[in-house]
Coordinates of C-alpha atoms and ligand atoms in Angstrom, one line a residue:
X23 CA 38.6 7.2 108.6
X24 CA 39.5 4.9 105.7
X25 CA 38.3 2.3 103.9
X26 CA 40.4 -1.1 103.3
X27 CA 38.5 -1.7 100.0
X28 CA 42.1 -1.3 97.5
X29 CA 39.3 -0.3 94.9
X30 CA 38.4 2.4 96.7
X31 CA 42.2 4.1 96.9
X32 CA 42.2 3.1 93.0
X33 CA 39.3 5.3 92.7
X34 CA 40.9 8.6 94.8
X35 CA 44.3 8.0 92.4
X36 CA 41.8 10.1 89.6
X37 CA 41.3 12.8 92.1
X38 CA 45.3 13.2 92.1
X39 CA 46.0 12.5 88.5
X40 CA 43.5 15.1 87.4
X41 CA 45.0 17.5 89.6
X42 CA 48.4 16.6 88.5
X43 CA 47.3 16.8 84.7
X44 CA 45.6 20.3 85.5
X45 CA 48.5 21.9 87.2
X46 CA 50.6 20.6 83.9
X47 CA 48.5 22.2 81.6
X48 CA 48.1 25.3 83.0
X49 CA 52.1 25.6 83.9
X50 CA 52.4 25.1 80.3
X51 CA 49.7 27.5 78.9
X52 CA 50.7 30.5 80.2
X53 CA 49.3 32.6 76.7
X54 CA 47.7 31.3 74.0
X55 CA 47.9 28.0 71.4
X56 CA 51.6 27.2 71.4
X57 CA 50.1 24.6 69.0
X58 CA 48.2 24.6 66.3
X59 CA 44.5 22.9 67.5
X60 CA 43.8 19.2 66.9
X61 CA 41.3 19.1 64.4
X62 CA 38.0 17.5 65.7
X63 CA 37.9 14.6 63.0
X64 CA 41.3 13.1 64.1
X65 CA 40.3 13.7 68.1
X66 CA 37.1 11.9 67.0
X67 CA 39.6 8.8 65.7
X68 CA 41.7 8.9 68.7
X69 CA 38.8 8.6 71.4
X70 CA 36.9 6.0 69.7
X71 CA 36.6 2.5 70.7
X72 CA 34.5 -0.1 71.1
X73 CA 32.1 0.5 74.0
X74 CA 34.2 -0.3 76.9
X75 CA 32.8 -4.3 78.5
X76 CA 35.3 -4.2 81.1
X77 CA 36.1 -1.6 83.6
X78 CA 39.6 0.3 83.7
X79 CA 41.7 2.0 86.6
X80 CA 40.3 5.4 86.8
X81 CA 43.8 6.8 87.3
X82 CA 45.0 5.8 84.0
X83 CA 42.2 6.9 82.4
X84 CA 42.2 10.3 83.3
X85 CA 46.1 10.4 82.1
X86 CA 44.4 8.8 79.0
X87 CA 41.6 11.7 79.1
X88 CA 43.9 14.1 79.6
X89 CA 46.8 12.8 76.6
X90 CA 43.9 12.6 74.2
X91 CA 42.3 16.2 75.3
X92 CA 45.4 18.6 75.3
X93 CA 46.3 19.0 71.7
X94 CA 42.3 19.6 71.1
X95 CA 41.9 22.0 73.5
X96 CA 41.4 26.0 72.6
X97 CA 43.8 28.1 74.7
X98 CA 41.1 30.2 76.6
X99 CA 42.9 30.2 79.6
X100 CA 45.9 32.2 78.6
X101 CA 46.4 35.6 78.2
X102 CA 46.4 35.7 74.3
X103 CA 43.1 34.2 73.3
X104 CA 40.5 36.8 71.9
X105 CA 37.9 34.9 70.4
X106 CA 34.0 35.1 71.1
X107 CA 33.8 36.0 74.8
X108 CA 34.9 33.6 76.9
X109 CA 36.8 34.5 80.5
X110 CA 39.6 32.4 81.7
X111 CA 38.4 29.7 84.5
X112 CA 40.2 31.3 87.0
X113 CA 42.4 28.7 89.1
X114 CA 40.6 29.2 92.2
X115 CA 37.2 28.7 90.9
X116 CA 38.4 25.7 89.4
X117 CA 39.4 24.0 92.4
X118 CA 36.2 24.7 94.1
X119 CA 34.5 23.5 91.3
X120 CA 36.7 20.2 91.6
X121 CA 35.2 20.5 95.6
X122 CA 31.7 21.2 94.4
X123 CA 31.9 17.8 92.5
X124 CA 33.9 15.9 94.9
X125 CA 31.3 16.3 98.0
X126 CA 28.8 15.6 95.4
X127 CA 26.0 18.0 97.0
X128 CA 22.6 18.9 95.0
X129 CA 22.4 21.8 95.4
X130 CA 18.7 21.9 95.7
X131 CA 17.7 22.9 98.7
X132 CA 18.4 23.7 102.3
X133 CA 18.1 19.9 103.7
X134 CA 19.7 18.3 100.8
X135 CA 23.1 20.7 100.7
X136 CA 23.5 23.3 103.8
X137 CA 26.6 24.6 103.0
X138 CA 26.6 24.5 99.0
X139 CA 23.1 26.8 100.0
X140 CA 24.8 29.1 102.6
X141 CA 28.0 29.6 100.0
X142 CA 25.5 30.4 97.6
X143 CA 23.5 32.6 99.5
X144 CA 26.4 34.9 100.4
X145 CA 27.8 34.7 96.7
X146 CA 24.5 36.5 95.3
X147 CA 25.1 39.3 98.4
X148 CA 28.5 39.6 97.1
X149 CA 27.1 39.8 93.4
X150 CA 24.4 42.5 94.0
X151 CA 27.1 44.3 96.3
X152 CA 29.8 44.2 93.4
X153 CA 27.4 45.1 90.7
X154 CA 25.6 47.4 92.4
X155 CA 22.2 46.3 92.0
X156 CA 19.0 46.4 94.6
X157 CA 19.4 44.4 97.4
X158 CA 16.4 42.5 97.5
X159 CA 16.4 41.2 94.2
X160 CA 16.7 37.7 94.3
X161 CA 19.9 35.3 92.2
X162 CA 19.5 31.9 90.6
X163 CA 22.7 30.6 89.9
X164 CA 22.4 29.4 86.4
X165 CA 24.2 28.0 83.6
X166 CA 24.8 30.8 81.5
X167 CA 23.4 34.0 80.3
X168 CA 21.1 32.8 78.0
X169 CA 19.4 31.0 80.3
X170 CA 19.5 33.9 82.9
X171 CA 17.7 35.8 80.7
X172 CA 15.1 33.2 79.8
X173 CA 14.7 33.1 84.1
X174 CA 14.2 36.2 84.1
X175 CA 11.7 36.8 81.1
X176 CA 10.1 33.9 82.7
X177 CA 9.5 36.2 85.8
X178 CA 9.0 39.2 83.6
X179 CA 6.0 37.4 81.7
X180 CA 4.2 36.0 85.2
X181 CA 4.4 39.7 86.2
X182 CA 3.3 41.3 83.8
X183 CA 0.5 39.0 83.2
X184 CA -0.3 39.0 86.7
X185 CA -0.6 42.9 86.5
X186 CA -3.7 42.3 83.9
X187 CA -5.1 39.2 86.3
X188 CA -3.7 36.2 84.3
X189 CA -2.1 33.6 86.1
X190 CA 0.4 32.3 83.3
X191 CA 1.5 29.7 85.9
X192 CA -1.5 28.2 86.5
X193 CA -3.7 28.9 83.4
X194 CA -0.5 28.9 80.8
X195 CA -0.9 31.2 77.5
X196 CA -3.6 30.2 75.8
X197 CA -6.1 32.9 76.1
X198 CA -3.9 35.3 78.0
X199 CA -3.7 39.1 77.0
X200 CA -1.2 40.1 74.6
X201 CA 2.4 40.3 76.1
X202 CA 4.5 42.5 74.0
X203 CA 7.9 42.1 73.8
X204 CA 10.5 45.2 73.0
X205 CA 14.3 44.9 71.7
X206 CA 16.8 46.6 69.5
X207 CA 17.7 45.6 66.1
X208 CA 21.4 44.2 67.9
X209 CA 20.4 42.7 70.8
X210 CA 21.8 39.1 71.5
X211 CA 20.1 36.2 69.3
X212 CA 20.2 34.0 72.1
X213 CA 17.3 36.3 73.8
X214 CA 15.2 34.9 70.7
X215 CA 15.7 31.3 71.8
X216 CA 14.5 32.7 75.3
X217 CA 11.5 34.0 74.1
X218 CA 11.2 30.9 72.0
X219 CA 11.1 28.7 74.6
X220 CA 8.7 31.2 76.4
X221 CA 5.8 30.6 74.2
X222 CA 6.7 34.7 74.1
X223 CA 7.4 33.8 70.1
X224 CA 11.0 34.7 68.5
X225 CA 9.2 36.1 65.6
X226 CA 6.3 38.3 67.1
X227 CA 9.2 41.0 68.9
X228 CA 9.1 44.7 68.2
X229 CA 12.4 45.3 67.0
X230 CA 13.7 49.0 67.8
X231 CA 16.1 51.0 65.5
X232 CA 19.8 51.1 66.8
X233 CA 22.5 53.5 66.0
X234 CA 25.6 52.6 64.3
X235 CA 27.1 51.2 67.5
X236 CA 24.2 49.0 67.6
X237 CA 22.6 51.4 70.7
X238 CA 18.6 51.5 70.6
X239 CA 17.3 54.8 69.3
X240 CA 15.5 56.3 72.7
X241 CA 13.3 58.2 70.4
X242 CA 12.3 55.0 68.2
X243 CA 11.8 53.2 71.2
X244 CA 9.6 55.8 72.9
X245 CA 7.6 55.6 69.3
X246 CA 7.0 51.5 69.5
X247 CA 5.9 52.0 72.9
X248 CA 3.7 54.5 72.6
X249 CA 1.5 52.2 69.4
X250 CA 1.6 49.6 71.9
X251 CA -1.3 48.4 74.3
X252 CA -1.1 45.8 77.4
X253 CA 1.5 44.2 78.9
X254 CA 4.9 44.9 77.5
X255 CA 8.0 43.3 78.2
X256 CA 11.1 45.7 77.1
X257 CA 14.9 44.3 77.1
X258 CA 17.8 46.1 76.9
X259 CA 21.5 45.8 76.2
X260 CA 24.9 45.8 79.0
X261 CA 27.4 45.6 76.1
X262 CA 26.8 44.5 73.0
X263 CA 28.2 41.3 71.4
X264 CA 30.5 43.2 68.8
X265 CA 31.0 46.6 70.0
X266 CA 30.2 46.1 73.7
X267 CA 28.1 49.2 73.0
X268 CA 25.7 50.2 75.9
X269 CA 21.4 51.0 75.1
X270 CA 21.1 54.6 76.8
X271 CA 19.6 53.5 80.0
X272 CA 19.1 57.3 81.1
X273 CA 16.3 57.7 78.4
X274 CA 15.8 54.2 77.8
X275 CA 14.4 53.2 81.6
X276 CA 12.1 55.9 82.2
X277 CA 10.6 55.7 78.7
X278 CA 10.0 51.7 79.9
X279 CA 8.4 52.6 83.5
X280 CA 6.3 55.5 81.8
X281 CA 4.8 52.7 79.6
X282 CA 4.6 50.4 82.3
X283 CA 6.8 48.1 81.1
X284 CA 8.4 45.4 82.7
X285 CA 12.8 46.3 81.3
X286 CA 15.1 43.6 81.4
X287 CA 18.5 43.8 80.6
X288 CA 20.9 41.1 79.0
X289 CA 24.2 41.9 80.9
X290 CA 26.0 39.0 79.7
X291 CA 29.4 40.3 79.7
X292 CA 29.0 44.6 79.8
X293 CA 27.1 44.5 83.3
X294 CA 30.5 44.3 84.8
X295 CA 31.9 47.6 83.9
X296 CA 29.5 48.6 87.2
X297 CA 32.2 46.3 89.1
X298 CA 34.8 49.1 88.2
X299 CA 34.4 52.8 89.1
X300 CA 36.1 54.0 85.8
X301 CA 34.1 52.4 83.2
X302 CA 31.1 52.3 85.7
X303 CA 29.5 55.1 83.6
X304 CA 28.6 52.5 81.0
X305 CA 27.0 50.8 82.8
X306 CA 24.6 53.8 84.7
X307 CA 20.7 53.8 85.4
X308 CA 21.4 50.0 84.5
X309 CA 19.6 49.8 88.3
X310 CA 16.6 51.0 87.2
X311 CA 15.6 47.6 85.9
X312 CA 13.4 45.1 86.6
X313 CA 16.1 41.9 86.1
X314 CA 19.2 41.5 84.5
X315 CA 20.8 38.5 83.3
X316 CA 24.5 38.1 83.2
X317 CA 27.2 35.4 83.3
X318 CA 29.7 34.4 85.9
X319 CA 32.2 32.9 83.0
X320 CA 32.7 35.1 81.0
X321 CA 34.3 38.8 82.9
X322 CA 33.8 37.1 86.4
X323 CA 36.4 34.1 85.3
X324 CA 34.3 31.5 87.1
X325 CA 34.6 27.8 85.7
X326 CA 32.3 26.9 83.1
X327 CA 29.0 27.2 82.8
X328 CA 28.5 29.8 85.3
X329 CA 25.3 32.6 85.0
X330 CA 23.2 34.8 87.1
X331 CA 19.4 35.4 87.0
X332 CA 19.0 38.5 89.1
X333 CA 15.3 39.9 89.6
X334 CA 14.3 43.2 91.8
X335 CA 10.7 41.2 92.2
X336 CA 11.9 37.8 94.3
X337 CA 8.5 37.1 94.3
X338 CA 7.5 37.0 90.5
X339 CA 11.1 35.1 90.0
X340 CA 10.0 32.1 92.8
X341 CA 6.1 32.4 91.5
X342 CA 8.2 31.5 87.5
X343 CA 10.4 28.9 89.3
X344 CA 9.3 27.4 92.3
X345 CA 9.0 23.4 92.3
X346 CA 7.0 21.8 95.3
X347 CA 6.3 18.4 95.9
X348 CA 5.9 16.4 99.5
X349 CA 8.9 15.0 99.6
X350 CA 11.2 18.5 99.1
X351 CA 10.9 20.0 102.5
X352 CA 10.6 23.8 102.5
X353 CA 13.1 26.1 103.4
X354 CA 12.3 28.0 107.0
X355 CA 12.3 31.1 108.1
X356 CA 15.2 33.9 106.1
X357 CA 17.0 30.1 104.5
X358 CA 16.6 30.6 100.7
X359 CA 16.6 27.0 98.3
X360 CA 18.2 28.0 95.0
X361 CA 16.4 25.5 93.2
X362 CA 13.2 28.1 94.0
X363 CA 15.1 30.8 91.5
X364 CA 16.5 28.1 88.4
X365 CA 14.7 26.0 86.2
X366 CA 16.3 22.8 87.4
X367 CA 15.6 20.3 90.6
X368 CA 18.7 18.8 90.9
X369 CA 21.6 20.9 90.4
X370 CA 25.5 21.7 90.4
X371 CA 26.8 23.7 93.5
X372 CA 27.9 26.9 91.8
X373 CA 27.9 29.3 94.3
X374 CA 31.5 27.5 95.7
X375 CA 33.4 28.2 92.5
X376 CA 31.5 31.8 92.5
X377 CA 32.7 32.1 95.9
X378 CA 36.1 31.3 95.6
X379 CA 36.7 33.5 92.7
X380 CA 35.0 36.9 94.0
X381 CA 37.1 36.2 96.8
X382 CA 40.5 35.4 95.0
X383 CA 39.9 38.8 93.3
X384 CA 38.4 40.7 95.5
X385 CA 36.7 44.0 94.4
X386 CA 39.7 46.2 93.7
X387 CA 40.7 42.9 91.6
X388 CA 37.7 42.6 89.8
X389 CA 37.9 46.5 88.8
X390 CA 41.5 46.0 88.3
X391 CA 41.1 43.4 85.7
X392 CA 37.6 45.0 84.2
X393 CA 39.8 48.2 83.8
X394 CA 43.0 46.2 82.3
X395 CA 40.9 44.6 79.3
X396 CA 39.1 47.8 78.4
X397 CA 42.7 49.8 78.1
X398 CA 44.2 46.7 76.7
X399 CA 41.1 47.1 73.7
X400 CA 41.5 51.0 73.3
X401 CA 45.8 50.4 73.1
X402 CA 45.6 47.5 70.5
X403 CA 42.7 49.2 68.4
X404 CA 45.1 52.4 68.6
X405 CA 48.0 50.7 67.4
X406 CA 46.7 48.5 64.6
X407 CA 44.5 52.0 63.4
X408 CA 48.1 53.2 62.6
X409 CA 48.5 50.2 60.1
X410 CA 47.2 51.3 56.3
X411 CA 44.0 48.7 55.2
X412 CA 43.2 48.5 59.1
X413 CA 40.2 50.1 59.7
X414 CA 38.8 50.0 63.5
X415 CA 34.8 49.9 62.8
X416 CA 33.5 50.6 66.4
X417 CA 34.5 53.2 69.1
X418 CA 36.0 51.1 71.9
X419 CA 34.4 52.0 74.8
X420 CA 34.5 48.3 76.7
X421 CA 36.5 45.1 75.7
X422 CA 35.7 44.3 72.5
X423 CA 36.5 45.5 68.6
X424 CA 35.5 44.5 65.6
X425 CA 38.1 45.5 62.4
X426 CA 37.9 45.5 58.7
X427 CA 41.1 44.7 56.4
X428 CA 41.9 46.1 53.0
X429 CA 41.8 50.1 51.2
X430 CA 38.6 52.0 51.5
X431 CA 36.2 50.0 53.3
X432 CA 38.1 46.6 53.5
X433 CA 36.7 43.6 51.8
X434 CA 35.0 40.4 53.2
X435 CA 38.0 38.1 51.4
X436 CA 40.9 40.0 53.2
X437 CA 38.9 40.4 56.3
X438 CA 38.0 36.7 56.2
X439 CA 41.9 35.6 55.1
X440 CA 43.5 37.5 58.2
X441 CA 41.1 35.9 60.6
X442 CA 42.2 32.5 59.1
X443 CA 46.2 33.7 58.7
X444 CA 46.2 34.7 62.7
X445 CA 44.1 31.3 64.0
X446 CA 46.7 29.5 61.6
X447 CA 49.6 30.9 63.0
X448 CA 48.5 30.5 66.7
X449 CA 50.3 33.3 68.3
X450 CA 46.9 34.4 69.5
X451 CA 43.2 34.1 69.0
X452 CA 40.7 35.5 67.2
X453 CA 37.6 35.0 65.5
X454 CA 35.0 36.7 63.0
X455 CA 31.2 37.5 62.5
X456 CA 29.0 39.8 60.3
X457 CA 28.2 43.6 61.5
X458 CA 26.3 46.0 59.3
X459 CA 26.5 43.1 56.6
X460 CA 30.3 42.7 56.5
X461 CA 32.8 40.0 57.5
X462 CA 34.6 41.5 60.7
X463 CA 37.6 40.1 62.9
X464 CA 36.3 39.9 65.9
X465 CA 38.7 40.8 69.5
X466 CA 36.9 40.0 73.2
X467 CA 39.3 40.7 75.9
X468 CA 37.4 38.9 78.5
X469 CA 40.5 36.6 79.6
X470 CA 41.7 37.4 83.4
X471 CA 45.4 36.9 82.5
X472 CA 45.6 39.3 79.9
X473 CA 47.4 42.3 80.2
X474 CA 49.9 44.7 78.6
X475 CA 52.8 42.6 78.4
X476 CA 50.4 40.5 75.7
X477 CA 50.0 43.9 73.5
X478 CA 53.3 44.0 71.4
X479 CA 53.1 40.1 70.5
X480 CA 49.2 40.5 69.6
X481 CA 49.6 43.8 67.4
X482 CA 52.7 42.0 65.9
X483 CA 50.6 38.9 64.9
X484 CA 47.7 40.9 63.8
X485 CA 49.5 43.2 61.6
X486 CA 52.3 40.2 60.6
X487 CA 48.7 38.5 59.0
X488 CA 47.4 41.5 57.6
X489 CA 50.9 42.3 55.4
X490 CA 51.1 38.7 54.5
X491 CA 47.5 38.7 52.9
X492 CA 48.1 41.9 51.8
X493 CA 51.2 40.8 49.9
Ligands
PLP511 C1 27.4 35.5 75.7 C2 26.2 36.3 75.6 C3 24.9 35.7 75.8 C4 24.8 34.2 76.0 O1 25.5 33.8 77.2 P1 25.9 32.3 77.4 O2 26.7 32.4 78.7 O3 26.7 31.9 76.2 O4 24.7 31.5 77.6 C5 23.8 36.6 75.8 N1 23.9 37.9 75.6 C6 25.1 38.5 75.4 C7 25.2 40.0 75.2 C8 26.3 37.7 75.4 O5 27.5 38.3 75.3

């Protein structure tokens, strides 16, 4: 079937100029910035213009979207970029995203998008398969983690509540008992904004003592338990944001169900070492929880923004979600509406880029590349330890280290002038951030392309920085 209208072939040009500008940049990316970035003030003067009054073709524009874009873009899809933790868009989940938005589907519910629903259905099998988690809990496909968790502390709160006879849904929080709300000193600050947004209070948290790998204290936790009374809400760590550290689930989770507690667990990134039988030790009695909340982009390589909300209750996770209104038919029978398990009505088809990637990798990929990053970490951190004024601060267990420049303990200045000396230089990426009070580089393998033919370049640029500061 086509359409005479010559508008309308004008329009499909932009499908095959975006695909031809994609397939450019990522032929020419294959590590990290070849360049150093465009800085944001002189992108700023190259995209603005007047308003436009007049239309334009929408094949040109995209080459002009795309001409303008490049030199500003971070190079997080190649092998060599280590900064925050950010996975690689994998190609395949790209192109179904490019589908997702092409058929134009909200993914609402059932009626409105049958096969962006039945994708996504068998994604979140596929997802409690790979990570090993209780079958019946129930997915929403979110934006990211931060949101996952704020789903599933949404859930956590109605049950709790519920528990003591409070219907938060109905009767909100004014009155309601008590909830308290358990974390360790290094969880995740975007689980604040959660409880923030919860009405659960960013301030009010009991905050647990962690160990020097920022791991909650089992026995300081079992103390702030035990002066507590009423419903408690307790939330622990899958791989912590600098040392990918893991809370000791073992002690932690029965500790949690002794108190009646409802545990939660912010799995952003380290909830994947259950995708890979040998790191999957990290990541044991993880199972025991009540919901975990994870993302898809960051280890999983799905496009951005890509998150799961995963709760063992599917009923306290619909009863915190659920929308109704006349016109949105229900579901029937087993057929699940996403928009039941996610904040928002209207809503981007994830599950076809989730799709596509679990199945480009498959589970012996997934494992593969978990595996690849973590021995990738423990190599580099082994080789730059051998450099004098390199000091690795955290055991690398996971995908992530944190190191300190200069004698003795290292200084902030150094630390803070290698971090600027590698970005500058552009042979790969890293950033920097604050543990235990002092300016660390920060290195999160979390990019699917990476791999040990990246190691000798990296170390080189690391320790190449490191003796030019130095002097
Ligand atoms: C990245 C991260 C988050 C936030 O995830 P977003 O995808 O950025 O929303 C929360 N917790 C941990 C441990 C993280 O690493």
């Amino acid at each position: 079937m086509t359409r005479p209208d010559p508008d309308f072939a004008a329009d499909l040009a932009a499908l095959e100029a975006a695909a031809r500008a994609a397939v450019a940049y990522r032929t020419a990316m294959p590590s990290a910035e070849r360049w150093p970035v465009k800085a944001y003030d002189a992108l700023l003067a190259d995209f603005r213009t007047p308003t436009p009054e007049t239309g334009a073709d929408p094949a040109a524009l995209i080459e002009e979207l795309a001409a303008k874009s490049e030199p500003g873009l971070r190079g997080a899809t190649g092998s060599r970029f280590f900064g925050w933790v950010i996975g690689a868009s994998h190609p395949a989940g790209v192109a179904a995203d490019w589908l997702a938005s092409a058929w134009g589907q909200n993914s609402a519910n059932v009626t409105a998008a049958p096969a962006a629903c039945a994708v996504e259905q068998v994604a979140c099998e596929w997802l409690l398969d790979l990570l090993d988690l209780p079958r019946e809990s129930s997915i929403g496909l979110v934006t990211g983690a931060t949101v996952a968790n704020f789903v599933c502390l949404a859930a956590a709160r109605s049950a709790v509540l519920a528990k003591v006879g409070w219907d938060v849904e109905r009767d909100g929080l004014f009155g309601a008992p008590e909830v308290h709300v358990v974390l360790g000193e290094d969880a995740h600050s975007t689980l604040y904004s959660a409880l923030k947004y919860l009405g659960l209070g960013a301030g009010r948290v009991k905050k647990v003592a962690t160990d020097d790998q920022g791991r909650m204290i089992p026995a300081a936790f079992a103390e702030t338990l035990r002066t507590l009374k009423g419903p408690i809400i307790a939330i622990a760590q899958a791989g912590q944001i600098n040392t990918g550290a893991f809370d000791p689930m073992a002690e932690i989770a029965p500790l949690a169900k002794a108190a009646g507690a409802w545990l939660h667990v912010d799995g952003a990134f380290g909830l994947w070492a259950r995708a890979c039988p040998s790191r999957a030790h990290l990541g044991e009695g993880y199972e025991l929880a009540d919901s975990w909340g994870t993302d898809g982009h960051k280890w999983l390589q799905t496009p951005y923004d890509c998150g799961f909300a995963i709760v063992r209750d599917a009923e306290a996770h619909r009863r915190a979600m659920a929308i109704s209104a006349s016109y949105l038919p229900p579901a029937e029978g087993e057929a699940r509406d996403p928009s039941q398990y996610v904040m928002e009505l209207s809503r981007r088809g994830r599950g076809f880029a989730t799709w596509a990637v679990i199945k480009a990798l498959g589970r012996t990929g997934i494992a593969e590349m978990v595996e690849r990053h973590c021995r990738f970490a423990a190599d580099l951190a082994q080789r730059l330890a051998r450099e004098p004024g390199v000091r690795i601060v955290n055991d690398v267990v996971l995908n992530q280290i944190i190191i300190r420049f200069g004698e003795g303990e290292g200084s902030d200045a150094e630390t803070l002038a290698v971090i600027d000396r590698v970005q500058e230089d552009a042979r790969c990426f890293m950033g920097g951030g604050v543990w235990r009070g002092q300016w660390v580089m920060r290195v999160s393998v979390c990019g699917g392309p990476t791999g040990p033919a990246d190691l000798d370049p990296v170390a080189e640029a690391v320790i190449d920085a490191w003796r030019a500061v130095r002097g």
